[in-house]
Amino acid sequence: MATPLAPDTPLSAPLDVGFDYTRSLGPVLGRFMTALRERRIEGVRGSDGRVHVPPVEFDPVTSEALSEPVGVADEGTVVSWSWMPDPIAGQPLQHPFGWALVRLDGADTALLHAVDAGSPDRMRTGMRVRARWVDEPVGSIRDIACFEPAGPGAEPRGPAAPPPAGTEPVTMLTTPVHLAYRHSASVQESRYLRALAEGRFIGQRCPACGKVYVPPRGACPADGVPTEEEVELPDRGIVTTFCIVNVPFLGQRITPPYVAAYVLLDGADIAFLHLVLGCAADEVRMGMRVEAAWKPRERWTTSLENVDHFRPTGEPDAPFESYREHL
Amino acid sequence: MNRTDIAVVGFAQAPQVAETTGTTNGVEMLVPIITEVLETTGLPRREVGFWCSGSSDYLAGRAFSFVSAVDAIGAVPPIVESHVEADAAWAFYEAWVKIRTGQARTAAVYGFGKSSAGDLRRVLALQLDPYTVAPLWPDAVSVAALQARAGLDAGLWSEKDMAEVAARSRADAIANPYAQLGDQVDAATLLDQPYVAEPLRAHDCPPVTDGAAVVVLAAASAAEDLCEHPAWITGLEHRIDSPVLGARELHRSPSTAAAAAAACGDIGTDGVQVAELHAPFSSQELLLRREVGLPDSARVNPSGGPLCGNPMFAAGLTRIGEAASRVMDGSADRVLAHATNGPALQQNLVCVMEGRD
């Protein structure tokens, strides 16, 4: 935000999304994860006798449900590899490492994981690698911290850590996912948001159907044609429809009951959702005249949040016929 | 089933660029190209029988971004519309089925992606198995590198072969005004560059591209009114391989071979003059040529291909549009387009098109 933007540069802002996905594992993957927690690797036997690691729930050829677990070694052979010189967020190692498909001894398919080889010169197809386990396994593919070179010349492993306590099978997996985006407003939305920062509402009229959209959209959703004519709108209008929020929920900023309403500004054809405060919730009605209650000017930004809420003006209600097309 | 003949009759694409200032719902890229393709074909907007799009909310970082894209096509009075969370080549397939079954005479198919909005290498990790693979965040370039290595180890191609694919693509892209990259560079110079994910160098990987494309299809009863030389679809098939990377022979693509065999029919790839292959990585072009069984005489990716512009979720549809354009402009009689979805060419579609005198 340090660089002043040209007036027509679209606004953009960071958009960071995150969610902890929780997934039930089912019998096959649950068993695999339970074994990982005990620093063991277990595959599943396919219809043709081949051993799949990681396990698959259904045979890829016959589609038969698979259930016979097969223990395999935590050591194996690299069948393909690449080198990651500049690891990105979330990957197993944060210093340069190899990605490898590892066929563990006793398995017929290969597992994808990282190899802490130090340098690409130490990676090759056919190399022997072994799992490096984390100190506190929980039942996740990340209980294998990574693989490391094994075979002649490799340092011997220390004594195996005792399996952790806990005998309940692993049934759930939690995977946090965080992604960072740059969200852009359209040119038209940007003009609308900048007008809000000056305490004004602007919309746009469709050249085909004549409807006025606020916020402006750049293309008429009915006609698919670009919208260009800008229309200044007042900060007052009517409630078209509304609901009384009685249910508390996480992140709620107002104590229920309160009113969330569609507000149709005078001269606009699209209503937007906002709060109606300033009267008892049960006094709000369709057709009620309302006006914007702006936050103090020094708190205005390029946001509709500059309007704290809408409040009744006390004018006579609009007749139903005047807004029936806008419901 | 109504075994009606169907043709591609129009194609338009947005410039393939590193970053647009537009929104992730693609409206800014789509409005001009949809207007263009409807004007070129003379198909009135209200007479499009079916609309179908391909895109992904994972690129946009928000839910239902494709619904906002419908603003670009005008949905009132109500239209018949559908969407696939896949490359728009699969939306093209859905539209083809819609016409074949007699439910529409014409269809407009579009794909769009603002790949620059997020970190594409990380975003694409989320198409991997969510239990045993995605928690490691394997990025798309590294996964492609594992595939390139498998082919090198199998002796199917060399790093020099890969560099030659890149050099040829970039030279061809000079003539494509929509391509993001395009220059004259020789393979030896490219091979002097460092690895980005050994065995891949920057030239082996596609640029991150924002873009969009639209294709119009029509049944025989409408096609000749909309286009002088329609590109008649003589085969359209798609197949899929296992999602388990370590269970596949990554230097092979059985699903491509099967889709190509089914789409090409008894005469195979004989007479295919132009092939547009959705190979975002240079090694994948070498792999796909073998699996499709292209004749040596076939011109591959004269547009420059995805190595010179890779708009996610539109690049496969762009291959169909580019190949069809060679028939529509009279420069080829038989063309083949390929599209892919998923990690390391997991799912593959082949479309064969021909001109008629």
Short mmCIF file of N, CA and C in Angstrom, two decimals, chain A residues 146-244:
data_model
loop_
_atom_site.label_atom_id
_atom_site.label_comp_id
_atom_site.label_asym_id
_atom_site.label_seq_id
_atom_site.Cartn_x
_atom_site.Cartn_y
_atom_site.Cartn_z
N CYS A 146 11.31 -37.83 6.38
CA CYS A 146 11.85 -37.86 5.03
C CYS A 146 12.55 -39.22 4.90
N PHE A 147 13.12 -39.48 3.74
CA PHE A 147 14.02 -40.61 3.59
C PHE A 147 15.46 -40.09 3.58
N GLU A 148 16.40 -41.00 3.79
CA GLU A 148 17.81 -40.62 3.76
C GLU A 148 18.59 -41.74 3.08
N PRO A 149 19.75 -41.41 2.51
CA PRO A 149 20.52 -42.45 1.83
C PRO A 149 20.82 -43.61 2.78
N ALA A 150 20.75 -44.82 2.24
CA ALA A 150 21.08 -46.03 3.02
C ALA A 150 22.06 -46.87 2.21
N GLY A 151 22.36 -48.05 2.69
CA GLY A 151 23.27 -48.92 1.97
C GLY A 151 24.71 -48.65 2.35
N PRO A 152 25.65 -49.22 1.58
CA PRO A 152 27.07 -49.09 1.92
C PRO A 152 27.48 -47.62 2.05
N GLY A 153 28.21 -47.29 3.08
CA GLY A 153 28.68 -45.92 3.28
C GLY A 153 27.77 -45.07 4.13
N ALA A 154 26.49 -45.50 4.30
CA ALA A 154 25.57 -44.72 5.12
C ALA A 154 25.87 -44.96 6.59
N GLU A 155 25.64 -43.92 7.39
CA GLU A 155 25.85 -44.08 8.83
C GLU A 155 24.84 -45.09 9.38
N PRO A 156 25.27 -45.95 10.30
CA PRO A 156 24.30 -46.87 10.90
C PRO A 156 23.25 -46.08 11.68
N ARG A 157 22.06 -46.64 11.74
CA ARG A 157 20.99 -45.97 12.48
C ARG A 157 21.19 -46.17 13.97
N GLY A 158 20.72 -45.22 14.73
CA GLY A 158 20.72 -45.36 16.18
C GLY A 158 19.69 -46.40 16.59
N PRO A 159 19.60 -46.70 17.87
CA PRO A 159 18.60 -47.66 18.33
C PRO A 159 17.19 -47.13 18.07
N ALA A 160 16.31 -48.02 17.70
CA ALA A 160 14.94 -47.61 17.40
C ALA A 160 14.27 -47.06 18.64
N ALA A 161 13.56 -45.95 18.46
CA ALA A 161 12.80 -45.39 19.59
C ALA A 161 11.66 -46.34 19.91
N PRO A 162 11.27 -46.40 21.18
CA PRO A 162 10.14 -47.28 21.52
C PRO A 162 8.86 -46.75 20.87
N PRO A 163 7.98 -47.67 20.50
CA PRO A 163 6.73 -47.18 19.92
C PRO A 163 5.99 -46.32 20.93
N PRO A 164 5.35 -45.26 20.48
CA PRO A 164 4.67 -44.36 21.42
C PRO A 164 3.48 -45.04 22.07
N ALA A 165 3.09 -44.51 23.18
CA ALA A 165 1.93 -45.04 23.87
C ALA A 165 0.67 -44.74 23.07
N GLY A 166 -0.38 -45.42 23.39
CA GLY A 166 -1.64 -45.17 22.68
C GLY A 166 -1.98 -46.38 21.86
N THR A 167 -3.08 -46.98 22.17
CA THR A 167 -3.44 -48.21 21.48
C THR A 167 -4.70 -48.05 20.64
N GLU A 168 -5.36 -46.92 20.75
CA GLU A 168 -6.56 -46.72 19.94
C GLU A 168 -6.15 -46.59 18.48
N PRO A 169 -6.84 -47.25 17.57
CA PRO A 169 -6.50 -47.10 16.15
C PRO A 169 -6.69 -45.66 15.67
N VAL A 170 -5.90 -45.27 14.70
CA VAL A 170 -6.04 -43.93 14.10
C VAL A 170 -7.21 -43.98 13.13
N THR A 171 -8.16 -43.09 13.28
CA THR A 171 -9.35 -43.11 12.42
C THR A 171 -9.55 -41.80 11.66
N MET A 172 -8.84 -40.75 12.10
CA MET A 172 -9.05 -39.44 11.47
C MET A 172 -7.71 -38.84 11.08
N LEU A 173 -7.75 -38.01 10.06
CA LEU A 173 -6.55 -37.29 9.62
C LEU A 173 -6.91 -35.82 9.51
N THR A 174 -6.10 -34.98 10.10
CA THR A 174 -6.31 -33.53 9.97
C THR A 174 -5.20 -32.96 9.10
N THR A 175 -5.59 -32.29 8.04
CA THR A 175 -4.61 -31.69 7.12
C THR A 175 -4.86 -30.19 7.02
N PRO A 176 -4.01 -29.39 7.63
CA PRO A 176 -4.19 -27.95 7.49
C PRO A 176 -3.77 -27.51 6.08
N VAL A 177 -4.60 -26.71 5.46
CA VAL A 177 -4.27 -26.18 4.14
C VAL A 177 -4.35 -24.66 4.21
N HIS A 178 -3.25 -24.01 3.85
CA HIS A 178 -3.24 -22.54 3.82
C HIS A 178 -2.72 -22.09 2.47
N LEU A 179 -3.47 -21.25 1.83
CA LEU A 179 -3.08 -20.74 0.51
C LEU A 179 -3.17 -19.22 0.52
N ALA A 180 -2.24 -18.61 -0.18
CA ALA A 180 -2.20 -17.14 -0.24
C ALA A 180 -2.50 -16.69 -1.66
N TYR A 181 -3.44 -15.79 -1.79
CA TYR A 181 -3.83 -15.26 -3.09
C TYR A 181 -3.73 -13.74 -3.07
N ARG A 182 -3.78 -13.17 -4.25
CA ARG A 182 -3.99 -11.73 -4.38
C ARG A 182 -5.34 -11.57 -5.05
N HIS A 183 -6.29 -11.07 -4.32
CA HIS A 183 -7.64 -10.93 -4.86
C HIS A 183 -7.78 -9.56 -5.50
N SER A 184 -8.29 -9.54 -6.72
CA SER A 184 -8.45 -8.28 -7.45
C SER A 184 -9.92 -7.94 -7.58
N ALA A 185 -10.22 -6.67 -7.35
CA ALA A 185 -11.55 -6.18 -7.69
C ALA A 185 -11.53 -5.79 -9.16
N SER A 186 -12.68 -5.81 -9.79
CA SER A 186 -12.74 -5.37 -11.18
C SER A 186 -12.55 -3.85 -11.24
N VAL A 187 -12.32 -3.35 -12.43
CA VAL A 187 -12.19 -1.89 -12.60
C VAL A 187 -13.43 -1.19 -12.06
N GLN A 188 -14.62 -1.77 -12.36
CA GLN A 188 -15.86 -1.13 -11.95
C GLN A 188 -16.04 -1.21 -10.43
N GLU A 189 -15.74 -2.38 -9.87
CA GLU A 189 -15.84 -2.51 -8.40
C GLU A 189 -14.85 -1.56 -7.73
N SER A 190 -13.71 -1.36 -8.35
CA SER A 190 -12.70 -0.49 -7.75
C SER A 190 -13.19 0.95 -7.70
N ARG A 191 -13.86 1.36 -8.77
CA ARG A 191 -14.40 2.74 -8.77
C ARG A 191 -15.48 2.87 -7.68
N TYR A 192 -16.27 1.83 -7.55
CA TYR A 192 -17.32 1.81 -6.52
C TYR A 192 -16.71 1.88 -5.12
N LEU A 193 -15.65 1.09 -4.92
CA LEU A 193 -15.04 1.05 -3.58
C LEU A 193 -14.33 2.38 -3.27
N ARG A 194 -13.72 2.98 -4.29
CA ARG A 194 -13.07 4.28 -4.07
C ARG A 194 -14.10 5.36 -3.77
N ALA A 195 -15.28 5.26 -4.42
CA ALA A 195 -16.34 6.23 -4.12
C ALA A 195 -16.81 6.05 -2.68
N LEU A 196 -16.91 4.81 -2.24
CA LEU A 196 -17.31 4.57 -0.84
C LEU A 196 -16.33 5.23 0.13
N ALA A 197 -15.05 5.24 -0.25
CA ALA A 197 -14.04 5.86 0.61
C ALA A 197 -14.25 7.37 0.70
N GLU A 198 -15.06 7.89 -0.26
CA GLU A 198 -15.42 9.32 -0.21
C GLU A 198 -16.86 9.51 0.27
N GLY A 199 -17.48 8.45 0.75
CA GLY A 199 -18.84 8.55 1.27
C GLY A 199 -19.91 8.61 0.19
N ARG A 200 -19.59 8.08 -1.02
CA ARG A 200 -20.56 8.12 -2.11
C ARG A 200 -20.85 6.71 -2.60
N PHE A 201 -22.06 6.54 -3.15
CA PHE A 201 -22.41 5.28 -3.82
C PHE A 201 -22.44 5.52 -5.33
N ILE A 202 -21.79 4.65 -6.11
CA ILE A 202 -21.99 4.70 -7.55
C ILE A 202 -22.39 3.33 -8.08
N GLY A 203 -23.23 3.36 -9.11
CA GLY A 203 -23.63 2.15 -9.80
C GLY A 203 -23.37 2.31 -11.28
N GLN A 204 -23.86 1.33 -12.05
CA GLN A 204 -23.71 1.40 -13.50
C GLN A 204 -25.00 0.94 -14.16
N ARG A 205 -25.32 1.59 -15.30
CA ARG A 205 -26.54 1.24 -16.01
C ARG A 205 -26.20 0.36 -17.21
N CYS A 206 -26.96 -0.73 -17.38
CA CYS A 206 -26.77 -1.60 -18.55
C CYS A 206 -27.31 -0.88 -19.78
N PRO A 207 -26.53 -0.81 -20.86
CA PRO A 207 -27.01 -0.14 -22.07
C PRO A 207 -28.14 -0.91 -22.75
N ALA A 208 -28.29 -2.18 -22.46
CA ALA A 208 -29.33 -2.98 -23.13
C ALA A 208 -30.65 -2.93 -22.37
N CYS A 209 -30.64 -3.27 -21.08
CA CYS A 209 -31.91 -3.37 -20.35
C CYS A 209 -32.18 -2.16 -19.47
N GLY A 210 -31.19 -1.27 -19.30
CA GLY A 210 -31.41 -0.04 -18.54
C GLY A 210 -31.33 -0.21 -17.04
N LYS A 211 -31.09 -1.44 -16.57
CA LYS A 211 -31.05 -1.65 -15.12
C LYS A 211 -29.77 -1.05 -14.53
N VAL A 212 -29.90 -0.57 -13.29
CA VAL A 212 -28.76 0.04 -12.59
C VAL A 212 -28.25 -0.96 -11.54
N TYR A 213 -26.98 -1.31 -11.70
CA TYR A 213 -26.37 -2.27 -10.79
C TYR A 213 -25.48 -1.58 -9.78
N VAL A 214 -25.65 -1.93 -8.51
CA VAL A 214 -24.76 -1.46 -7.47
C VAL A 214 -24.51 -2.63 -6.53
N PRO A 215 -23.28 -3.10 -6.35
CA PRO A 215 -22.07 -2.58 -6.99
C PRO A 215 -22.11 -2.80 -8.50
N PRO A 216 -21.41 -1.95 -9.26
CA PRO A 216 -21.35 -2.14 -10.70
C PRO A 216 -20.56 -3.41 -11.02
N ARG A 217 -20.90 -4.07 -12.13
CA ARG A 217 -20.34 -5.40 -12.38
C ARG A 217 -19.46 -5.49 -13.61
N GLY A 218 -19.51 -4.50 -14.47
CA GLY A 218 -18.67 -4.58 -15.67
C GLY A 218 -19.37 -5.25 -16.83
N ALA A 219 -20.26 -6.17 -16.52
CA ALA A 219 -21.05 -6.81 -17.57
C ALA A 219 -22.44 -7.03 -16.98
N CYS A 220 -23.45 -6.80 -17.79
CA CYS A 220 -24.82 -7.00 -17.29
C CYS A 220 -25.07 -8.50 -17.21
N PRO A 221 -25.40 -9.02 -16.04
CA PRO A 221 -25.59 -10.47 -15.92
C PRO A 221 -26.79 -10.97 -16.72
N ALA A 222 -27.69 -10.07 -17.08
CA ALA A 222 -28.83 -10.49 -17.90
C ALA A 222 -28.48 -10.49 -19.37
N ASP A 223 -27.72 -9.51 -19.79
CA ASP A 223 -27.47 -9.35 -21.23
C ASP A 223 -26.06 -9.73 -21.65
N GLY A 224 -25.13 -9.83 -20.73
CA GLY A 224 -23.76 -10.18 -21.08
C GLY A 224 -23.03 -9.08 -21.82
N VAL A 225 -23.54 -7.85 -21.77
CA VAL A 225 -22.86 -6.74 -22.46
C VAL A 225 -22.12 -5.87 -21.44
N PRO A 226 -21.03 -5.25 -21.85
CA PRO A 226 -20.31 -4.37 -20.91
C PRO A 226 -21.19 -3.21 -20.45
N THR A 227 -21.05 -2.87 -19.18
CA THR A 227 -21.78 -1.72 -18.64
C THR A 227 -20.79 -0.59 -18.43
N GLU A 228 -21.13 0.59 -18.94
CA GLU A 228 -20.18 1.70 -18.87
C GLU A 228 -20.74 2.95 -18.20
N GLU A 229 -22.04 3.23 -18.38
CA GLU A 229 -22.58 4.49 -17.87
C GLU A 229 -22.64 4.46 -16.35
N GLU A 230 -21.98 5.42 -15.72
CA GLU A 230 -21.92 5.45 -14.27
C GLU A 230 -23.09 6.27 -13.73
N VAL A 231 -23.64 5.84 -12.61
CA VAL A 231 -24.79 6.50 -12.01
C VAL A 231 -24.50 6.75 -10.54
N GLU A 232 -24.65 8.03 -10.11
CA GLU A 232 -24.47 8.35 -8.69
C GLU A 232 -25.78 8.04 -7.97
N LEU A 233 -25.67 7.38 -6.82
CA LEU A 233 -26.88 6.98 -6.10
C LEU A 233 -26.88 7.59 -4.70
N PRO A 234 -28.07 7.87 -4.17
CA PRO A 234 -28.14 8.41 -2.81
C PRO A 234 -27.85 7.32 -1.78
N ASP A 235 -27.60 7.71 -0.55
CA ASP A 235 -27.32 6.72 0.49
C ASP A 235 -28.59 6.37 1.25
N ARG A 236 -29.71 6.42 0.55
CA ARG A 236 -30.97 6.05 1.19
C ARG A 236 -31.85 5.25 0.24
N GLY A 237 -32.74 4.48 0.81
CA GLY A 237 -33.60 3.64 -0.02
C GLY A 237 -34.61 2.92 0.84
N ILE A 238 -34.90 1.69 0.45
CA ILE A 238 -35.92 0.93 1.19
C ILE A 238 -35.42 -0.47 1.50
N VAL A 239 -36.07 -1.05 2.50
CA VAL A 239 -35.89 -2.47 2.78
C VAL A 239 -36.82 -3.24 1.84
N THR A 240 -36.25 -4.15 1.04
CA THR A 240 -37.15 -4.96 0.20
C THR A 240 -37.57 -6.22 0.98
N THR A 241 -36.60 -6.93 1.49
CA THR A 241 -36.93 -8.10 2.31
C THR A 241 -35.88 -8.22 3.40
N PHE A 242 -36.15 -9.00 4.41
CA PHE A 242 -35.25 -9.00 5.58
C PHE A 242 -35.46 -10.28 6.37
N CYS A 243 -34.55 -10.55 7.26
CA CYS A 243 -34.78 -11.62 8.23
C CYS A 243 -34.29 -11.15 9.60
N ILE A 244 -34.85 -11.73 10.63
CA ILE A 244 -34.42 -11.43 11.99
C ILE A 244 -33.49 -12.55 12.43
#
